[in-house]
C-alpha cells in the first residue's frame, strides 16, 4: 500500500551516493523523510549527508555492497535494531557494462547480475519481512530500467539484469497482495548520470574511448536530470503504481514493444547507432 505522507517516514536507499539514488535522497528528504543511505562509495555519502541534514531530517550512512548477502543482512539488522523499519525501500544500486556479447568476458555477467539482480533481491529479502511485520502502509521501489523492457545492443548483461528485476518485482507484487506492502518497478529511460562512464572492467576491450565519449555526450543532450526520476519516485511512493516509466524514451519504448517487436528492434538499433552503443 502506498504511504500517505513522507513526513517523518524512514526511506532506505541503496546506491545513494550518486545519480538517481542521490537525487532520490534529497527529494524524499525535502518531503520530511529521514534517509538511510547505503553505497559502496562511503566518501560520496558524506556531502550527501550534509545536504540531507540541512533539510532538517536525519541521515544515516552505511557502507554496503548490495551484492554481498551477509553485508545486506547486517545492514538490515543495523537499520532496524532500534525499531526503525523502512516506510519506503528503494533498491536502486546498479552498475553498467558496455560491449558486444562476443567481445566481452564472462566475469562481467556475474558482477552485473550480482549487483543489479541480487542487490535488489537482498534488499527485499532482508527488509520486507520487517516491513510486513511492522504493519501500516509501506512501499518498495525496485529500480530496473527501460532496457528491461526493450533490450539494447552492447548491454546484454545489463538488459538481462533489468528484465530480471522487472520479473522479480512482478512476482513479489503478487506474493505481497494480502499485505500492506506494495511494489513499484521503476524503469528510467535516458538519465544523465555517471553510470555511462564505461571504462576498465565496465567495458569490453573493443569499446573505444571515443565511443564512450559519444555516448556520454548523447546522455547529456538527450537525457534528463536524475531529479526527474527522483520526483517521479516520490509520486510513486504516494500513489503505489505498479510501473514507473520515467525519463526520455521510457514510455515510448514500452508502448512500442506492445505494438510491434519488429518496430521496437528497428528503433532500438537506430538509437543505439545514434548514441554510440553500436
Ligand atoms: N542513468 C540511466 O540512464 C539509468 C537508466 C535506467 C536505469 N538506471 C538505473 O538506476 C540506478 C542508479 O543508477 P545511476 O544512473 O544513478 O548510476 P550512478 O553510477 O550515478 O549511481 C549508482 C550508485 O550505485 C552505487 N553502487 C554500485 N554498485 C554498488 C554495490 N555493489 N553496492 C552498493 N552500491 C553500489 C555506486 O557507488 C553509485 O553511487 C541503477 O540501478 C541503474 O541501472 C539508470
Short mmCIF file of C-alpha atoms and ligand atoms in Angstrom, two decimals:
data_model
loop_
_atom_site.label_atom_id
_atom_site.label_comp_id
_atom_site.label_asym_id
_atom_site.label_seq_id
_atom_site.Cartn_x
_atom_site.Cartn_y
_atom_site.Cartn_z
CA UNK A 1 0.00 0.00 0.00
CA UNK A 2 1.48 3.40 -0.85
CA UNK A 3 2.42 5.68 2.06
CA UNK A 4 0.03 8.53 2.86
CA UNK A 5 2.71 11.08 3.69
CA UNK A 6 6.50 11.15 3.72
CA UNK A 7 6.88 13.39 6.77
CA UNK A 8 8.90 11.63 9.50
CA UNK A 9 8.92 8.42 7.47
CA UNK A 10 12.05 6.31 7.02
CA UNK A 11 13.34 5.89 3.47
CA UNK A 12 16.14 3.38 2.81
CA UNK A 13 18.02 3.94 -0.46
CA UNK A 14 20.81 1.80 -1.89
CA UNK A 15 23.29 3.33 -4.32
CA UNK A 16 22.53 6.70 -2.72
CA UNK A 17 25.93 8.31 -3.28
CA UNK A 18 25.41 9.26 -6.93
CA UNK A 19 22.93 9.89 -9.73
CA UNK A 20 19.34 8.72 -9.21
CA UNK A 21 19.92 7.46 -5.64
CA UNK A 22 21.44 10.76 -4.55
CA UNK A 23 18.64 12.75 -6.18
CA UNK A 24 16.08 10.47 -4.52
CA UNK A 25 17.65 11.01 -1.07
CA UNK A 26 17.29 14.78 -1.48
CA UNK A 27 13.78 14.60 -2.98
CA UNK A 28 12.44 12.40 -0.16
CA UNK A 29 14.28 14.48 2.48
CA UNK A 30 12.58 17.61 1.08
CA UNK A 31 9.23 15.99 1.94
CA UNK A 32 10.39 15.49 5.54
CA UNK A 33 11.53 11.85 5.32
CA UNK A 34 14.56 10.59 7.25
CA UNK A 35 17.13 9.00 4.97
CA UNK A 36 19.11 5.78 5.41
CA UNK A 37 21.68 5.77 2.63
CA UNK A 38 23.77 2.79 1.55
CA UNK A 39 26.56 2.76 -1.00
CA UNK A 40 29.95 1.24 -1.72
CA UNK A 41 31.31 4.76 -2.01
CA UNK A 42 31.45 5.97 1.60
CA UNK A 43 33.26 9.20 0.67
CA UNK A 44 30.44 10.42 -1.56
CA UNK A 45 27.85 9.77 1.15
CA UNK A 46 29.41 12.48 3.35
CA UNK A 47 28.43 15.50 1.21
CA UNK A 48 25.02 13.94 0.65
CA UNK A 49 24.61 13.70 4.43
CA UNK A 50 25.27 17.43 4.76
CA UNK A 51 22.68 18.17 2.05
CA UNK A 52 20.07 15.92 3.66
CA UNK A 53 20.52 17.15 7.24
CA UNK A 54 20.38 20.77 6.02
CA UNK A 55 16.76 19.96 5.13
CA UNK A 56 16.04 19.26 8.81
CA UNK A 57 15.82 15.46 8.71
CA UNK A 58 18.03 12.64 9.97
CA UNK A 59 20.66 10.89 7.82
CA UNK A 60 22.28 7.50 8.47
CA UNK A 61 25.04 6.42 6.06
CA UNK A 62 26.10 2.80 5.59
CA UNK A 63 28.95 1.43 3.51
CA UNK A 64 27.44 -1.69 1.96
CA UNK A 65 27.96 -3.86 -1.10
CA UNK A 66 24.42 -4.84 -2.14
CA UNK A 67 25.76 -7.94 -3.88
CA UNK A 68 27.08 -9.27 -0.56
CA UNK A 69 24.35 -11.30 1.19
CA UNK A 70 26.00 -11.14 4.63
CA UNK A 71 26.62 -7.39 4.38
CA UNK A 72 23.00 -6.77 3.36
CA UNK A 73 21.72 -8.91 6.23
CA UNK A 74 23.88 -6.94 8.67
CA UNK A 75 22.78 -3.66 7.08
CA UNK A 76 19.12 -4.52 7.56
CA UNK A 77 19.76 -5.66 11.15
CA UNK A 78 21.65 -2.43 11.94
CA UNK A 79 18.93 -0.22 10.46
CA UNK A 80 16.10 -1.98 12.26
CA UNK A 81 17.97 -2.58 15.57
CA UNK A 82 16.44 0.47 17.23
CA UNK A 83 12.97 -0.21 15.85
CA UNK A 84 13.40 1.77 12.62
CA UNK A 85 11.60 -0.06 9.84
CA UNK A 86 11.63 1.38 6.33
CA UNK A 87 8.38 3.00 5.21
CA UNK A 88 9.89 3.22 1.74
CA UNK A 89 12.64 0.93 0.47
CA UNK A 90 14.43 1.94 -2.74
CA UNK A 91 16.60 -0.79 -4.23
CA UNK A 92 18.50 1.47 -6.60
CA UNK A 93 22.19 0.46 -6.63
CA UNK A 94 23.26 -0.74 -10.04
CA UNK A 95 26.17 -0.91 -12.45
CA UNK A 96 26.52 -0.91 -16.22
CA UNK A 97 28.79 -2.73 -18.64
CA UNK A 98 29.21 -1.81 -22.31
CA UNK A 99 30.38 -4.18 -25.02
CA UNK A 100 29.20 -6.62 -27.64
CA UNK A 101 28.41 -10.01 -26.12
CA UNK A 102 31.07 -11.89 -28.09
CA UNK A 103 33.75 -9.24 -27.40
CA UNK A 104 33.23 -9.45 -23.65
CA UNK A 105 34.47 -11.66 -20.84
CA UNK A 106 32.05 -13.68 -18.75
CA UNK A 107 33.22 -12.23 -15.44
CA UNK A 108 31.20 -9.08 -16.03
CA UNK A 109 27.99 -11.14 -16.36
CA UNK A 110 28.47 -12.46 -12.84
CA UNK A 111 29.25 -8.96 -11.50
CA UNK A 112 26.32 -7.24 -13.24
CA UNK A 113 23.84 -9.93 -12.19
CA UNK A 114 25.24 -9.98 -8.64
CA UNK A 115 24.79 -6.22 -8.16
CA UNK A 116 21.75 -5.45 -10.32
CA UNK A 117 19.66 -8.55 -9.60
CA UNK A 118 20.93 -9.99 -6.32
CA UNK A 119 21.31 -6.49 -4.84
CA UNK A 120 17.57 -5.93 -5.33
CA UNK A 121 16.78 -9.46 -4.13
CA UNK A 122 18.87 -8.96 -0.97
CA UNK A 123 17.19 -5.61 -0.24
CA UNK A 124 13.74 -7.16 -0.47
CA UNK A 125 14.67 -10.37 1.32
CA UNK A 126 16.18 -8.67 4.37
CA UNK A 127 13.89 -5.63 4.72
CA UNK A 128 10.41 -6.69 3.54
CA UNK A 129 9.65 -9.20 6.34
CA UNK A 130 10.18 -6.43 8.93
CA UNK A 131 8.07 -4.05 6.85
CA UNK A 132 5.20 -6.54 6.78
CA UNK A 133 5.51 -7.32 10.50
CA UNK A 134 5.58 -3.63 11.47
CA UNK A 135 2.24 -3.10 9.73
CA UNK A 136 0.94 0.06 8.13
CA UNK A 137 1.29 1.17 4.51
CA UNK A 138 4.81 0.67 3.20
CA UNK A 139 6.27 0.73 -0.26
CA UNK A 140 9.15 -0.81 -2.23
CA UNK A 141 10.66 0.76 -5.35
CA UNK A 142 12.88 -1.60 -7.32
CA UNK A 143 14.95 0.24 -9.91
CA UNK A 144 15.00 -1.68 -13.19
CA UNK A 145 15.43 0.18 -16.48
CA UNK A 146 13.78 0.91 -19.81
CA UNK A 147 16.40 -1.58 -21.04
CA UNK A 148 14.48 -4.23 -19.09
CA UNK A 149 11.51 -3.56 -21.41
CA UNK A 150 13.45 -3.22 -24.67
CA UNK A 151 16.98 -4.68 -24.51
CA UNK A 152 19.79 -2.64 -26.03
CA UNK A 153 22.75 -3.90 -28.11
CA UNK A 154 26.09 -3.72 -26.21
CA UNK A 155 24.14 -4.02 -22.95
CA UNK A 156 23.40 -7.76 -22.91
CA UNK A 157 24.14 -8.43 -19.24
CA UNK A 158 22.65 -5.11 -18.14
CA UNK A 159 19.42 -5.56 -20.13
CA UNK A 160 19.11 -9.14 -18.85
CA UNK A 161 19.61 -7.98 -15.26
CA UNK A 162 16.93 -5.29 -15.59
CA UNK A 163 14.43 -7.71 -17.16
CA UNK A 164 15.18 -9.88 -14.11
CA UNK A 165 14.39 -7.02 -11.71
CA UNK A 166 11.13 -6.38 -13.57
CA UNK A 167 10.12 -10.04 -13.40
CA UNK A 168 11.14 -10.43 -9.76
CA UNK A 169 9.20 -7.29 -8.80
CA UNK A 170 6.06 -8.60 -10.51
CA UNK A 171 6.29 -11.87 -8.56
CA UNK A 172 6.87 -10.01 -5.29
CA UNK A 173 3.88 -7.74 -6.02
CA UNK A 174 1.63 -10.79 -6.44
CA UNK A 175 3.01 -12.56 -3.36
CA UNK A 176 2.55 -9.44 -1.19
CA UNK A 177 -1.02 -8.81 -2.39
CA UNK A 178 -2.54 -9.52 1.03
CA UNK A 179 -0.05 -7.36 2.92
CA UNK A 180 0.25 -3.59 3.32
CA UNK A 181 3.49 -3.54 1.32
CA UNK A 182 3.23 -2.51 -2.32
CA UNK A 183 5.88 -2.61 -5.05
CA UNK A 184 6.75 -0.29 -7.93
CA UNK A 185 9.07 -1.31 -10.75
CA UNK A 186 10.99 1.81 -11.77
CA UNK A 187 12.02 1.95 -15.43
CA UNK A 188 14.09 5.06 -16.14
CA UNK A 189 14.97 5.93 -19.73
CA UNK A 190 17.99 8.03 -20.63
CA UNK A 191 19.22 9.73 -17.46
CA UNK A 192 22.36 11.83 -17.34
CA UNK A 193 24.41 10.19 -14.57
CA UNK A 194 27.95 8.78 -14.18
CA UNK A 195 26.69 5.24 -14.92
CA UNK A 196 27.73 5.70 -18.57
CA UNK A 197 31.39 6.37 -17.66
CA UNK A 198 32.28 2.99 -19.17
CA UNK A 199 35.96 2.08 -18.77
CA UNK A 200 38.23 -0.62 -17.33
CA UNK A 201 36.27 -3.64 -16.18
CA UNK A 202 33.00 -1.94 -17.15
CA UNK A 203 33.68 -2.11 -20.89
CA UNK A 204 34.82 -4.64 -23.49
CA UNK A 205 38.35 -4.05 -24.87
CA UNK A 206 36.79 -3.24 -28.27
CA UNK A 207 34.91 -0.23 -26.87
CA UNK A 208 36.97 2.86 -27.68
CA UNK A 209 37.22 5.99 -25.54
CA UNK A 210 35.68 7.90 -28.49
CA UNK A 211 32.56 5.74 -28.41
CA UNK A 212 32.19 6.23 -24.67
CA UNK A 213 32.63 10.00 -25.13
CA UNK A 214 29.95 9.95 -27.86
CA UNK A 215 27.61 8.05 -25.56
CA UNK A 216 28.21 10.44 -22.67
CA UNK A 217 27.51 13.42 -24.95
CA UNK A 218 24.30 11.69 -26.06
CA UNK A 219 23.17 11.21 -22.44
CA UNK A 220 23.98 14.87 -21.71
CA UNK A 221 21.95 16.20 -24.65
CA UNK A 222 19.11 13.65 -24.92
CA UNK A 223 18.93 12.56 -21.30
CA UNK A 224 17.29 14.23 -18.35
CA UNK A 225 18.44 15.05 -14.85
CA UNK A 226 18.16 12.31 -12.18
CA UNK A 227 15.94 14.80 -10.31
CA UNK A 228 13.14 13.94 -12.77
CA UNK A 229 13.31 10.26 -11.75
CA UNK A 230 13.54 11.19 -8.07
CA UNK A 231 10.40 13.36 -8.20
CA UNK A 232 8.55 10.59 -10.04
CA UNK A 233 9.68 8.09 -7.37
CA UNK A 234 8.26 10.37 -4.67
CA UNK A 235 4.92 10.38 -6.54
CA UNK A 236 5.02 6.58 -6.99
CA UNK A 237 5.58 6.02 -3.26
CA UNK A 238 2.42 8.07 -2.63
CA UNK A 239 0.23 6.54 -5.36
CA UNK A 240 1.65 2.99 -5.34
CA UNK A 241 1.61 2.47 -9.10
CA UNK A 242 2.96 -0.87 -10.34
CA UNK A 243 5.23 0.51 -13.03
CA UNK A 244 7.00 3.85 -13.24
CA UNK A 245 8.17 4.78 -16.73
CA UNK A 246 10.28 7.90 -16.28
CA UNK A 247 12.67 9.98 -18.37
CA UNK A 248 13.26 10.15 -22.13
CA UNK A 249 12.25 7.11 -24.23
CA UNK A 250 10.94 5.05 -21.30
CA UNK A 251 7.24 5.41 -22.20
CA UNK A 252 7.74 5.47 -25.97
CA UNK A 253 9.79 2.25 -25.90
CA UNK A 254 7.44 0.47 -23.51
CA UNK A 255 4.36 1.10 -25.64
CA UNK A 256 6.20 0.40 -28.88
CA UNK A 257 7.15 -3.08 -27.58
CA UNK A 258 3.42 -3.74 -27.14
CA UNK A 259 2.63 -2.52 -30.63
CA UNK A 260 5.37 -4.25 -32.60
CA UNK A 261 8.55 -6.10 -31.53
CA UNK A 262 9.88 -5.66 -35.07
CA UNK A 263 9.44 -1.87 -35.00
CA UNK A 264 10.92 -1.76 -31.49
CA UNK A 265 14.01 -3.64 -32.69
CA UNK A 266 14.48 -1.28 -35.64
CA UNK A 267 14.05 1.81 -33.44
CA UNK A 268 16.43 0.44 -30.78
CA UNK A 269 19.13 -0.31 -33.35
CA UNK A 270 18.76 3.20 -34.79
CA UNK A 271 19.04 4.81 -31.35
CA UNK A 272 21.99 2.54 -30.44
CA UNK A 273 23.81 3.68 -33.60
CA UNK A 274 23.00 7.32 -32.97
CA UNK A 275 24.09 7.19 -29.32
CA UNK A 276 27.29 5.13 -29.59
CA UNK A 277 26.10 1.82 -28.16
CA UNK A 278 26.63 0.38 -31.67
N1 LIG B 1 21.32 6.56 -15.77
C1 LIG B 1 20.46 5.92 -16.53
O1 LIG B 1 20.28 6.26 -17.73
C2 LIG B 1 19.65 4.78 -15.98
C3 LIG B 1 18.61 4.28 -16.76
C4 LIG B 1 17.86 3.23 -16.29
C5 LIG B 1 18.13 2.67 -15.05
N2 LIG B 1 19.14 3.15 -14.31
C6 LIG B 1 19.39 2.51 -13.02
O2 LIG B 1 19.32 3.45 -11.98
C7 LIG B 1 20.11 3.01 -10.88
C8 LIG B 1 21.03 4.13 -10.44
O3 LIG B 1 21.92 4.40 -11.50
P1 LIG B 1 22.56 5.83 -11.79
O4 LIG B 1 22.32 6.12 -13.21
O5 LIG B 1 22.13 6.78 -10.76
O6 LIG B 1 24.10 5.45 -11.66
P2 LIG B 1 25.29 6.03 -10.77
O7 LIG B 1 26.50 5.32 -11.23
O8 LIG B 1 25.26 7.52 -10.81
O9 LIG B 1 24.91 5.58 -9.30
C9 LIG B 1 24.93 4.23 -8.89
C10 LIG B 1 25.34 4.19 -7.43
O10 LIG B 1 25.29 2.82 -7.02
C11 LIG B 1 26.46 2.56 -6.25
N3 LIG B 1 26.80 1.14 -6.33
C12 LIG B 1 27.27 0.46 -7.40
N4 LIG B 1 27.49 -0.82 -7.08
C13 LIG B 1 27.13 -0.95 -5.78
C14 LIG B 1 27.12 -2.03 -4.88
N5 LIG B 1 27.55 -3.25 -5.24
N6 LIG B 1 26.68 -1.82 -3.62
C15 LIG B 1 26.27 -0.59 -3.23
N7 LIG B 1 26.27 0.49 -4.03
C16 LIG B 1 26.69 0.29 -5.30
C17 LIG B 1 27.54 3.43 -6.89
O11 LIG B 1 28.64 3.63 -5.99
C18 LIG B 1 26.77 4.69 -7.19
O12 LIG B 1 26.80 5.58 -6.10
C19 LIG B 1 20.86 1.76 -11.37
O13 LIG B 1 20.19 0.61 -10.93
C20 LIG B 1 20.76 1.89 -12.87
O14 LIG B 1 20.87 0.66 -13.52
C21 LIG B 1 19.91 4.20 -14.73
#
